[in-house]
Short mmCIF file of C-alpha atoms in Angstrom, two decimals:
data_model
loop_
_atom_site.label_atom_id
_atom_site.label_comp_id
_atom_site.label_asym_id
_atom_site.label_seq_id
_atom_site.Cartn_x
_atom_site.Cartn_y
_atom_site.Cartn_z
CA UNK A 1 16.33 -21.60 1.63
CA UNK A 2 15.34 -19.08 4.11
CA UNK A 3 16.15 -20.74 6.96
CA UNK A 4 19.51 -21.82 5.82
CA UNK A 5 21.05 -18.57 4.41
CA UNK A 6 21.73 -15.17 6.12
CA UNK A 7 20.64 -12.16 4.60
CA UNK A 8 24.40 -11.58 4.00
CA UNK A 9 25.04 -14.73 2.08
CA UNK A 10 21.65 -14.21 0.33
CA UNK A 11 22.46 -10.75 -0.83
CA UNK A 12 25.92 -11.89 -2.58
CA UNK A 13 24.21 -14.62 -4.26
CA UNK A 14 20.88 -12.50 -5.96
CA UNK A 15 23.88 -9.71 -6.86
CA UNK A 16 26.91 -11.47 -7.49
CA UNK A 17 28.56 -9.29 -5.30
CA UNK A 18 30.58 -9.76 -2.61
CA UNK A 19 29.47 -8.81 0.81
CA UNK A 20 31.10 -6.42 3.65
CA UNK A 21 29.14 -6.61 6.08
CA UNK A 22 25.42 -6.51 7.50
CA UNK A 23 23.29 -4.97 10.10
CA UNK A 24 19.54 -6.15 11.12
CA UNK A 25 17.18 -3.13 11.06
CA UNK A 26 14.10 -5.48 12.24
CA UNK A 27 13.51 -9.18 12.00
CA UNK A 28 12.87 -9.40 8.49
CA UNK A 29 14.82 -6.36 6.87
CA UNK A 30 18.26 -6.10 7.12
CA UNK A 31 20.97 -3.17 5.74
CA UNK A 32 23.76 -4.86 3.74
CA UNK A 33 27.04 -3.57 2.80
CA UNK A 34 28.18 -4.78 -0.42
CA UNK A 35 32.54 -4.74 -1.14
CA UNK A 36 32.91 -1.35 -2.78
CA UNK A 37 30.43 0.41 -0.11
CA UNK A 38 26.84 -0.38 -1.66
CA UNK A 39 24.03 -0.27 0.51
CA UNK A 40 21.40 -2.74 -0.09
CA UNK A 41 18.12 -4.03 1.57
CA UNK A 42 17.41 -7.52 2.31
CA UNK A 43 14.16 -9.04 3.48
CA UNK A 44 12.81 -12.34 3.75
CA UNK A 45 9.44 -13.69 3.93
CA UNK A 46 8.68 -17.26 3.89
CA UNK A 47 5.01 -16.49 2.92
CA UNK A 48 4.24 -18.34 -0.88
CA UNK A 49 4.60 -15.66 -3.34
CA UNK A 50 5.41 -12.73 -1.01
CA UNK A 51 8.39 -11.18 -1.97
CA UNK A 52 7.80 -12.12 -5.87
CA UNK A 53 4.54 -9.59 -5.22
CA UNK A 54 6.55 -6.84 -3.53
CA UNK A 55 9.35 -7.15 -6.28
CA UNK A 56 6.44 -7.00 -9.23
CA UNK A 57 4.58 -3.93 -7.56
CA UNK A 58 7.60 -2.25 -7.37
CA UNK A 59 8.79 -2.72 -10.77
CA UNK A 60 5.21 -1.54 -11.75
CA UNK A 61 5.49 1.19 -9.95
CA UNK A 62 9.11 2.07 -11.73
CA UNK A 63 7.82 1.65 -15.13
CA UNK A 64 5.43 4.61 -15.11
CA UNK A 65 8.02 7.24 -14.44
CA UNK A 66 6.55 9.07 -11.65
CA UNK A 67 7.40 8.41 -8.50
CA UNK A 68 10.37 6.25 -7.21
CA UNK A 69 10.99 3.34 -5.58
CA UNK A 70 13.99 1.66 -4.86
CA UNK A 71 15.73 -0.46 -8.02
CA UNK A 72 15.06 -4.40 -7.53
CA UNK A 73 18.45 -6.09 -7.34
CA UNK A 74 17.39 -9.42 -6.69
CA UNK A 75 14.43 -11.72 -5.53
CA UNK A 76 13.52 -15.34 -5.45
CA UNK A 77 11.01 -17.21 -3.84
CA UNK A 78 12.33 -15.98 -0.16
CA UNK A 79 14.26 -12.88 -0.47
CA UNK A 80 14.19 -9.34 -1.91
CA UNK A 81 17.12 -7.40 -2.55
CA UNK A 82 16.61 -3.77 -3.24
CA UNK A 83 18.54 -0.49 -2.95
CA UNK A 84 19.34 1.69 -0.02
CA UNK A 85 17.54 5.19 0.41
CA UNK A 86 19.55 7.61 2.00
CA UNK A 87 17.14 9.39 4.01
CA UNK A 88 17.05 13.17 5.27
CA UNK A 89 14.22 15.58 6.92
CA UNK A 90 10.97 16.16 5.03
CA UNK A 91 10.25 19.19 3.33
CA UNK A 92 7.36 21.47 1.81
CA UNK A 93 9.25 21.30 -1.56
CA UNK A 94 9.64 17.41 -1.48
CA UNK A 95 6.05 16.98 -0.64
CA UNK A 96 4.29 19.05 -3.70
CA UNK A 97 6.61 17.00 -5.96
CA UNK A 98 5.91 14.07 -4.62
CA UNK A 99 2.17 15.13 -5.09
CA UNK A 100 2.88 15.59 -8.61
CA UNK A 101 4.79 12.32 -8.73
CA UNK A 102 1.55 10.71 -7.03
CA UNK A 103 -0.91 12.15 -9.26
CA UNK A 104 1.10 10.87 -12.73
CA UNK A 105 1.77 7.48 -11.11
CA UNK A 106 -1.97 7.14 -10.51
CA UNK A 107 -3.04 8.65 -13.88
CA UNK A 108 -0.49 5.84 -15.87
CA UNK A 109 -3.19 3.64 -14.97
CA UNK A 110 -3.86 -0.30 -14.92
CA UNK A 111 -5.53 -3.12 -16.89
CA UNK A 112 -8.87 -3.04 -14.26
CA UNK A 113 -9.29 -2.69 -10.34
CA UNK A 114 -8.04 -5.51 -8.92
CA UNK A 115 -5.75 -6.20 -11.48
CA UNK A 116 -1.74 -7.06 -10.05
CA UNK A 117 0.91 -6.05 -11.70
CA UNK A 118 3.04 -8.15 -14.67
CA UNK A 119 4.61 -10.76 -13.75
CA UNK A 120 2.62 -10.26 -9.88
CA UNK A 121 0.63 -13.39 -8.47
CA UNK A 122 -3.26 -12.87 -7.98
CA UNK A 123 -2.29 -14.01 -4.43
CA UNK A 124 -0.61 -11.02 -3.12
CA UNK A 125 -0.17 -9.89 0.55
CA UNK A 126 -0.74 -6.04 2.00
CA UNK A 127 1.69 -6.32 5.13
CA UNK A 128 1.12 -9.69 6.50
CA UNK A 129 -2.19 -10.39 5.61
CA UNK A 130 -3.27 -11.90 2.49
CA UNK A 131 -4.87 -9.79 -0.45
CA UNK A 132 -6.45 -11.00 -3.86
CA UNK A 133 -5.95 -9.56 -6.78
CA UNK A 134 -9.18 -10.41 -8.85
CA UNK A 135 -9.89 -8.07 -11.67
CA UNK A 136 -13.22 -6.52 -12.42
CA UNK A 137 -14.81 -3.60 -14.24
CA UNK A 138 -16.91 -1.87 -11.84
CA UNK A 139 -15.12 -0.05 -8.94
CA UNK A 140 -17.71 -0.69 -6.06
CA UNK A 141 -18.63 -3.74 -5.98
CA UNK A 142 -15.00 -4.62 -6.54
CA UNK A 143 -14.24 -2.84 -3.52
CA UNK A 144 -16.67 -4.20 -1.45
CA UNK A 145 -16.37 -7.91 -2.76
CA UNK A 146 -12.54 -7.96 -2.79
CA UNK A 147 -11.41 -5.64 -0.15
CA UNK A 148 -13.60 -4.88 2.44
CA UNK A 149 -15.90 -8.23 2.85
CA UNK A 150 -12.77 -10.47 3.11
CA UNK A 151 -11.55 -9.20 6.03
CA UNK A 152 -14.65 -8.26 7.77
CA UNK A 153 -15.52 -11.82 7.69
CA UNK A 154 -12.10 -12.86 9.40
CA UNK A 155 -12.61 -10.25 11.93
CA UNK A 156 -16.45 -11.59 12.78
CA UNK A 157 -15.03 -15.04 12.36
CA UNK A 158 -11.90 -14.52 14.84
CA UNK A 159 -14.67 -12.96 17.28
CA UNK A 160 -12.92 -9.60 17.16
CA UNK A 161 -15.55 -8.08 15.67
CA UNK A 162 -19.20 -8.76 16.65
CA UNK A 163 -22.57 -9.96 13.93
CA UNK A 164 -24.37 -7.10 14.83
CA UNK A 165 -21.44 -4.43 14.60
CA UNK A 166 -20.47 -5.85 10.87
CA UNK A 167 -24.22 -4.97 9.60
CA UNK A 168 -23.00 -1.64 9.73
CA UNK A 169 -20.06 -2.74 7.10
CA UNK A 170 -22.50 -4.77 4.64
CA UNK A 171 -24.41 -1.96 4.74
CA UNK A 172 -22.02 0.38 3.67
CA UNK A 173 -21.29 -1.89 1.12
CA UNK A 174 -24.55 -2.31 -0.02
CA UNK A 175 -24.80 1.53 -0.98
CA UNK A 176 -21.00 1.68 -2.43
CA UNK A 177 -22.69 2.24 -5.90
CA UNK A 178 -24.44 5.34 -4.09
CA UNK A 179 -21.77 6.51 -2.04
CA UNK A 180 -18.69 5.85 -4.41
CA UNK A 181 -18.82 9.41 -6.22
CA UNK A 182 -18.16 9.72 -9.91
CA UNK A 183 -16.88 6.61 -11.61
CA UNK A 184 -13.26 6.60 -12.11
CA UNK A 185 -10.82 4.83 -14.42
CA UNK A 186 -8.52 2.39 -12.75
CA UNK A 187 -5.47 3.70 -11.23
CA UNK A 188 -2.04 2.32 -10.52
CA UNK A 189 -2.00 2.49 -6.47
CA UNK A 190 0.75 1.88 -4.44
CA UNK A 191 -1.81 0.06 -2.14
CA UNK A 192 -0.59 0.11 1.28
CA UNK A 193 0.01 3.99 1.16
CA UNK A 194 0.93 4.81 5.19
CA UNK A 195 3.59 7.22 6.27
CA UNK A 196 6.03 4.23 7.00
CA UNK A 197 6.07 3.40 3.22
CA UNK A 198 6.86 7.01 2.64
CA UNK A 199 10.34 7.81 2.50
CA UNK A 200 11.85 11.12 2.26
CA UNK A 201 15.45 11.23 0.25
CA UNK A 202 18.36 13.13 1.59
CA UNK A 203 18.31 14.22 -1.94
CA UNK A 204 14.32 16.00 -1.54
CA UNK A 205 12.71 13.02 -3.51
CA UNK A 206 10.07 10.41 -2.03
CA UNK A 207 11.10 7.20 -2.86
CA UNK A 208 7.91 4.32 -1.91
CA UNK A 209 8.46 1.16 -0.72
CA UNK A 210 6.50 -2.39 0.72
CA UNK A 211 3.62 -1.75 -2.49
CA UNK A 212 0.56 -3.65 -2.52
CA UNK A 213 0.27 -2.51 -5.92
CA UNK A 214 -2.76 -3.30 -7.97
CA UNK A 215 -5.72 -1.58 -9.89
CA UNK A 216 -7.99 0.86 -7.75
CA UNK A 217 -9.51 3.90 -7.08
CA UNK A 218 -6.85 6.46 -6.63
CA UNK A 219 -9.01 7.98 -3.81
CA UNK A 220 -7.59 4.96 -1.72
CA UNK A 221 -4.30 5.71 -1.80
CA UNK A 222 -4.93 8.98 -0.78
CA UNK A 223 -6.89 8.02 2.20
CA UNK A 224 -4.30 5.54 3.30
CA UNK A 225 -2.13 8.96 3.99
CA UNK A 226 -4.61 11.05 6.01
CA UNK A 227 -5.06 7.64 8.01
CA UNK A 228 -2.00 7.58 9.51
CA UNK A 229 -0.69 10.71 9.05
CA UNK A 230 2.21 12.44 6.87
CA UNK A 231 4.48 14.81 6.79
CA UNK A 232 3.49 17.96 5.04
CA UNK A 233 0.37 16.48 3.74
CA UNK A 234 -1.20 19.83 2.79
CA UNK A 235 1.32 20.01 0.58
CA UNK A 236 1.59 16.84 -0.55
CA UNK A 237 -2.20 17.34 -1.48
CA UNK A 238 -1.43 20.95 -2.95
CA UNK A 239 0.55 18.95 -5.73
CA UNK A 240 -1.60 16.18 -6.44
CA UNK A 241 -4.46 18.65 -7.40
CA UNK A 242 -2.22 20.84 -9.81
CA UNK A 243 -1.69 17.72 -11.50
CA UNK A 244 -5.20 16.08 -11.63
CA UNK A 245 -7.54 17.74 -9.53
CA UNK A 246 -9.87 14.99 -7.26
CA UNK A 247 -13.80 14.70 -7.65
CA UNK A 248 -16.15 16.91 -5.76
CA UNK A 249 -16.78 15.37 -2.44
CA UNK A 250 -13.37 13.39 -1.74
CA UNK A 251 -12.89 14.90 1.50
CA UNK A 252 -16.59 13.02 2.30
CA UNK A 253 -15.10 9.45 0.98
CA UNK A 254 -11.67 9.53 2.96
CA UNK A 255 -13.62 7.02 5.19
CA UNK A 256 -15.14 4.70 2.89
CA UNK A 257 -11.46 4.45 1.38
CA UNK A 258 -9.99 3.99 4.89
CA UNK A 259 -12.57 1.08 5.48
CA UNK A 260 -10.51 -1.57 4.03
CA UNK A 261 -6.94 -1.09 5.65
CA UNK A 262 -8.99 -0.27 8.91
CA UNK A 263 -10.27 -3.79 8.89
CA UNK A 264 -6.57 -5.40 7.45
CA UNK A 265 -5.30 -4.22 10.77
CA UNK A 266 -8.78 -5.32 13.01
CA UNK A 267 -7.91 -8.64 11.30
CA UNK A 268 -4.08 -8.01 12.25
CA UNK A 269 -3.59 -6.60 15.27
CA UNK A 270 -7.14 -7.05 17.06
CA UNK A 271 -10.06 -4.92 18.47
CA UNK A 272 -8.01 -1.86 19.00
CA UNK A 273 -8.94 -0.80 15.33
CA UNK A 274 -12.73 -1.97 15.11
CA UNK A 275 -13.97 1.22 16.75
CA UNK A 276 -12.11 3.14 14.31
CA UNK A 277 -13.38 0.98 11.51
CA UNK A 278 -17.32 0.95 13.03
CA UNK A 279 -16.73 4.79 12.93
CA UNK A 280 -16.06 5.45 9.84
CA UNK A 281 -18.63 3.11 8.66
CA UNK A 282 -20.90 5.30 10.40
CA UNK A 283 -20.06 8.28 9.32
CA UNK A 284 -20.38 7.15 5.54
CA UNK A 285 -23.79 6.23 6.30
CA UNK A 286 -24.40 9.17 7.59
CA UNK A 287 -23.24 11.58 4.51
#
């Protein structure tokens, strides 16, 4: 049904609303005014399952209380209807609370790592690539079978990466039992954690959106931050440890966390990340 309805005429149907009037914001998202003066946000994806899994992380995310998201209005098999965030400037104040927030969400916890959210599809998506949600018991060898291995075989398989440049990666994953710190319980991560998916309300509160939500190692999510940077992350950080302090040695396993969406966007976007990725691989071997 994608290709026969405009976000517009999508929006009024999931709602039951009436519609005022739209404006694209990229190729898939688009800002919709409802009649009465609603914002929403439309997307579409034609990808099997893709929207259904950003609508399920997101209600996920909602039902733990912590931090917010934007309220699901709609979604079917192509299109996601959510609210508008009225953004404004980030600020040192917003940032420890949403540390706070971050720190609860992660602590309200999930069935096992790997596990997707109710109602989610084990075939979920983190951007545009593909990501499984298969659960298991034992953070490490999750990680490695589920999250990192997957994509550094597409990488060596495209030719982006080279066989003797992914030995480094299997053998970080061979000592992720070693390297992983103290075992953890499962958290509830947001799962695609970057700066873009950070949004900072006009009213001082983060909302999150575009989750890859599943069961992990909360470590991860914070490492998705310092990878791309965020506002007032200091602070951000500041809050999270009032709330539940990290493990000794987290600072030393940013990289091992940052392995994994490091190699989503080698398989993605190309060799421009593989340095980055062989670096950190590295320097985990290394510590």
């Amino acid at each position: 049904m994608i290709d026969r309805e405009t976000p517009g005429t999508a929006a009024a149907r999931l709602t039951g609303c009436a519609v005022a009037g739209e404006r694209p914001l990229s190729g898939a998202v688009t800002e919709v005014a409802l009649d009465g003066g609603q914002l929403v946000i439309v997307k579409g994806d034609t990808a099997p399952g893709a929207v259904r899994a950003e609508a399920a992380g997101l209600r996920w995310l909602a039902d733990a209380g912590t931090v917010r998201v934007p309220a699901v209005r709609g979604v079917d098999e192509h299109w996601l209807v959510t609210d508008h965030v009225r953004t404004g400037p980030p600020s040192a104040r917003a940032a420890v609370r949403f540390g706070r927030d971050l720190a609860a969400l992660h602590a309200s916890g999930a069935p096992a790592f790997g596990a997707p959210p109710p109602g989610g599809p084990a075939d979920a998506y983190i951007g545009l690539a593909p990501m499984r949600n298969v659960p298991a018991t034992e953070w490490p060898n999750w990680y490695a079978g589920q999250r990192v291995l997957p994509y550094l075989r597409r990488a060596v398989d495209a030719g982006t990466l080279r066989h003797t440049e992914a030995t480094v990666v299997e053998r970080v994953c061979e000592r992720l039992p070693r390297l992983a710190g103290p075992a953890e319980r499962p958290a509830r991560l947001h799962g695609d954690l970057w700066n873009g998916n950070v949004l900072w309300g006009a009213d001082e509160h983060v909302r999150l959106i575009d989750p890859a939500a599943h069961g992990g190692h909360r470590e991860t999510d914070l490492a998705m931050l310092h990878l791309f940077g965020c506002p007032h992350l200091p602070e951000v950080l500041d809050g999270y440890q009032e709330s539940a302090p990290l493990a000794p040695g987290w600072t030393d396993r940013i990289g091992l966390h940052q392995l994994f969406p490091l190699l989503v966007h080698v398989v993605l976007f190309g060799r421009g990340y593989a340095e980055q990725a062989l670096s950190v691989a590295r320097a985990a071997l290394a510590g």
